[in-house]
């Protein structure tokens, strides 16, 4: 016996579309939350950088501002940044924090540039 393909009724089509609308609304809400999370994470990283600059000022004649700002990792750093643990960074490790562009020294001469 052959089964005939019966087209969906108007009510069935409307029900399917309503279901898709509900799914899209949840997807939009998730995307908004992901965006907010990323913004909050950025603010947290900025705060950590500022805190590190205040609590661990750059030592003289050790590392230039162009290289970054030295920071010794604390347990708070690891607690607030699980990605550091994933990178294998431990308490007491010395790291360089990138200095904001406005704070980097501007050099008018190419002689002051270091080749990396």
PDB file of C-alpha atoms in Angstrom:
ATOM      1  CA  UNK A   1       0.000   0.000   0.000  1.00  0.00           C
ATOM      2  CA  UNK A   2       1.134   3.449  -0.859  1.00  0.00           C
ATOM      3  CA  UNK A   3       0.929   6.239   1.664  1.00  0.00           C
ATOM      4  CA  UNK A   4      -0.022   9.584   0.278  1.00  0.00           C
ATOM      5  CA  UNK A   5       1.818  12.688   1.340  1.00  0.00           C
ATOM      6  CA  UNK A   6      -0.764  14.858   2.968  1.00  0.00           C
ATOM      7  CA  UNK A   7       0.235  18.523   3.125  1.00  0.00           C
ATOM      8  CA  UNK A   8       0.158  20.084   6.601  1.00  0.00           C
ATOM      9  CA  UNK A   9      -2.880  22.037   7.571  1.00  0.00           C
ATOM     10  CA  UNK A  10      -2.835  25.790   8.137  1.00  0.00           C
ATOM     11  CA  UNK A  11      -2.969  25.249  11.919  1.00  0.00           C
ATOM     12  CA  UNK A  12      -0.029  22.830  11.779  1.00  0.00           C
ATOM     13  CA  UNK A  13       2.061  25.324   9.774  1.00  0.00           C
ATOM     14  CA  UNK A  14       1.236  28.116  12.244  1.00  0.00           C
ATOM     15  CA  UNK A  15       2.191  25.870  15.175  1.00  0.00           C
ATOM     16  CA  UNK A  16       5.553  25.077  13.543  1.00  0.00           C
ATOM     17  CA  UNK A  17       6.263  28.767  12.890  1.00  0.00           C
ATOM     18  CA  UNK A  18       5.320  29.715  16.464  1.00  0.00           C
ATOM     19  CA  UNK A  19       7.710  27.069  17.765  1.00  0.00           C
ATOM     20  CA  UNK A  20      10.499  28.455  15.568  1.00  0.00           C
ATOM     21  CA  UNK A  21       9.787  31.973  16.862  1.00  0.00           C
ATOM     22  CA  UNK A  22      10.141  30.762  20.458  1.00  0.00           C
ATOM     23  CA  UNK A  23      13.489  29.125  19.638  1.00  0.00           C
ATOM     24  CA  UNK A  24      14.760  32.293  17.920  1.00  0.00           C
ATOM     25  CA  UNK A  25      13.739  34.428  20.906  1.00  0.00           C
ATOM     26  CA  UNK A  26      15.803  32.204  23.193  1.00  0.00           C
ATOM     27  CA  UNK A  27      18.739  32.352  20.748  1.00  0.00           C
ATOM     28  CA  UNK A  28      18.579  36.170  20.715  1.00  0.00           C
ATOM     29  CA  UNK A  29      18.487  36.241  24.518  1.00  0.00           C
ATOM     30  CA  UNK A  30      21.510  33.924  24.668  1.00  0.00           C
ATOM     31  CA  UNK A  31      23.438  36.118  22.225  1.00  0.00           C
ATOM     32  CA  UNK A  32      22.641  39.222  24.301  1.00  0.00           C
ATOM     33  CA  UNK A  33      23.865  37.471  27.449  1.00  0.00           C
ATOM     34  CA  UNK A  34      27.053  36.349  25.687  1.00  0.00           C
ATOM     35  CA  UNK A  35      27.713  39.917  24.566  1.00  0.00           C
ATOM     36  CA  UNK A  36      27.126  41.277  28.074  1.00  0.00           C
ATOM     37  CA  UNK A  37      29.403  38.576  29.509  1.00  0.00           C
ATOM     38  CA  UNK A  38      32.190  39.493  27.077  1.00  0.00           C
ATOM     39  CA  UNK A  39      31.853  43.177  28.003  1.00  0.00           C
ATOM     40  CA  UNK A  40      31.977  42.398  31.725  1.00  0.00           C
ATOM     41  CA  UNK A  41      35.000  40.145  31.220  1.00  0.00           C
ATOM     42  CA  UNK A  42      36.800  42.968  29.412  1.00  0.00           C
ATOM     43  CA  UNK A  43      36.042  45.351  32.274  1.00  0.00           C
ATOM     44  CA  UNK A  44      37.371  42.770  34.747  1.00  0.00           C
ATOM     45  CA  UNK A  45      40.616  42.413  32.804  1.00  0.00           C
ATOM     46  CA  UNK A  46      41.006  46.203  32.668  1.00  0.00           C
ATOM     47  CA  UNK A  47      40.496  46.388  36.445  1.00  0.00           C
ATOM     48  CA  UNK A  48      43.080  43.648  37.033  1.00  0.00           C
ATOM     49  CA  UNK A  49      45.566  45.498  34.843  1.00  0.00           C
ATOM     50  CA  UNK A  50      45.013  48.756  36.708  1.00  0.00           C
ATOM     51  CA  UNK A  51      45.256  46.978  40.060  1.00  0.00           C
ATOM     52  CA  UNK A  52      48.476  45.291  38.988  1.00  0.00           C
ATOM     53  CA  UNK A  53      49.930  48.628  37.915  1.00  0.00           C
ATOM     54  CA  UNK A  54      49.071  50.183  41.267  1.00  0.00           C
ATOM     55  CA  UNK A  55      50.166  47.299  43.500  1.00  0.00           C
ATOM     56  CA  UNK A  56      53.289  46.361  41.522  1.00  0.00           C
ATOM     57  CA  UNK A  57      54.822  49.504  40.031  1.00  0.00           C
ATOM     58  CA  UNK A  58      57.309  49.002  37.253  1.00  0.00           C
ATOM     59  CA  UNK A  59      60.841  48.514  38.572  1.00  0.00           C
ATOM     60  CA  UNK A  60      63.413  51.031  37.327  1.00  0.00           C
ATOM     61  CA  UNK A  61      65.864  49.997  34.588  1.00  0.00           C
ATOM     62  CA  UNK A  62      64.477  46.462  34.478  1.00  0.00           C
ATOM     63  CA  UNK A  63      61.939  46.284  31.677  1.00  0.00           C
ATOM     64  CA  UNK A  64      60.892  49.126  29.393  1.00  0.00           C
ATOM     65  CA  UNK A  65      57.300  50.294  29.017  1.00  0.00           C
ATOM     66  CA  UNK A  66      57.401  49.050  25.437  1.00  0.00           C
ATOM     67  CA  UNK A  67      57.818  45.482  26.699  1.00  0.00           C
ATOM     68  CA  UNK A  68      54.875  45.705  29.114  1.00  0.00           C
ATOM     69  CA  UNK A  69      54.233  46.054  32.814  1.00  0.00           C
ATOM     70  CA  UNK A  70      55.739  43.321  34.999  1.00  0.00           C
ATOM     71  CA  UNK A  71      53.343  41.621  37.407  1.00  0.00           C
ATOM     72  CA  UNK A  72      53.830  38.771  39.879  1.00  0.00           C
ATOM     73  CA  UNK A  73      50.842  36.383  39.797  1.00  0.00           C
ATOM     74  CA  UNK A  74      48.880  36.076  43.039  1.00  0.00           C
ATOM     75  CA  UNK A  75      46.250  33.552  44.105  1.00  0.00           C
ATOM     76  CA  UNK A  76      43.598  36.261  43.554  1.00  0.00           C
ATOM     77  CA  UNK A  77      44.759  36.584  39.935  1.00  0.00           C
ATOM     78  CA  UNK A  78      44.301  32.832  39.437  1.00  0.00           C
ATOM     79  CA  UNK A  79      40.940  32.786  41.258  1.00  0.00           C
ATOM     80  CA  UNK A  80      39.610  35.641  39.115  1.00  0.00           C
ATOM     81  CA  UNK A  81      41.096  34.368  35.835  1.00  0.00           C
ATOM     82  CA  UNK A  82      40.697  30.613  35.312  1.00  0.00           C
ATOM     83  CA  UNK A  83      42.234  30.997  31.843  1.00  0.00           C
ATOM     84  CA  UNK A  84      45.596  31.737  33.500  1.00  0.00           C
ATOM     85  CA  UNK A  85      45.482  28.317  35.190  1.00  0.00           C
ATOM     86  CA  UNK A  86      44.706  26.701  31.828  1.00  0.00           C
ATOM     87  CA  UNK A  87      47.845  28.368  30.440  1.00  0.00           C
ATOM     88  CA  UNK A  88      49.918  26.763  33.205  1.00  0.00           C
ATOM     89  CA  UNK A  89      50.590  29.999  35.062  1.00  0.00           C
ATOM     90  CA  UNK A  90      51.164  29.591  38.816  1.00  0.00           C
ATOM     91  CA  UNK A  91      51.337  31.834  41.883  1.00  0.00           C
ATOM     92  CA  UNK A  92      54.631  33.721  41.902  1.00  0.00           C
ATOM     93  CA  UNK A  93      55.162  33.598  38.132  1.00  0.00           C
ATOM     94  CA  UNK A  94      56.283  36.877  36.585  1.00  0.00           C
ATOM     95  CA  UNK A  95      54.232  38.034  33.596  1.00  0.00           C
ATOM     96  CA  UNK A  96      54.150  41.151  31.453  1.00  0.00           C
ATOM     97  CA  UNK A  97      50.870  43.015  31.171  1.00  0.00           C
ATOM     98  CA  UNK A  98      50.393  44.959  27.978  1.00  0.00           C
ATOM     99  CA  UNK A  99      50.545  48.683  28.595  1.00  0.00           C
ATOM    100  CA  UNK A 100      47.643  50.643  27.108  1.00  0.00           C
ATOM    101  CA  UNK A 101      48.612  52.281  23.797  1.00  0.00           C
ATOM    102  CA  UNK A 102      48.353  55.799  25.287  1.00  0.00           C
ATOM    103  CA  UNK A 103      50.961  54.924  27.916  1.00  0.00           C
ATOM    104  CA  UNK A 104      53.534  53.415  25.549  1.00  0.00           C
ATOM    105  CA  UNK A 105      56.535  55.622  24.801  1.00  0.00           C
ATOM    106  CA  UNK A 106      56.450  57.309  21.457  1.00  0.00           C
ATOM    107  CA  UNK A 107      59.778  57.262  19.686  1.00  0.00           C
ATOM    108  CA  UNK A 108      60.624  59.771  16.981  1.00  0.00           C
ATOM    109  CA  UNK A 109      63.765  57.852  16.053  1.00  0.00           C
ATOM    110  CA  UNK A 110      63.977  54.362  14.609  1.00  0.00           C
ATOM    111  CA  UNK A 111      67.126  53.794  16.693  1.00  0.00           C
ATOM    112  CA  UNK A 112      64.970  53.268  19.794  1.00  0.00           C
ATOM    113  CA  UNK A 113      63.046  50.357  18.259  1.00  0.00           C
ATOM    114  CA  UNK A 114      63.838  46.808  19.306  1.00  0.00           C
ATOM    115  CA  UNK A 115      63.617  43.984  16.830  1.00  0.00           C
ATOM    116  CA  UNK A 116      61.526  41.085  18.155  1.00  0.00           C
TER     117      UNK A 116
END
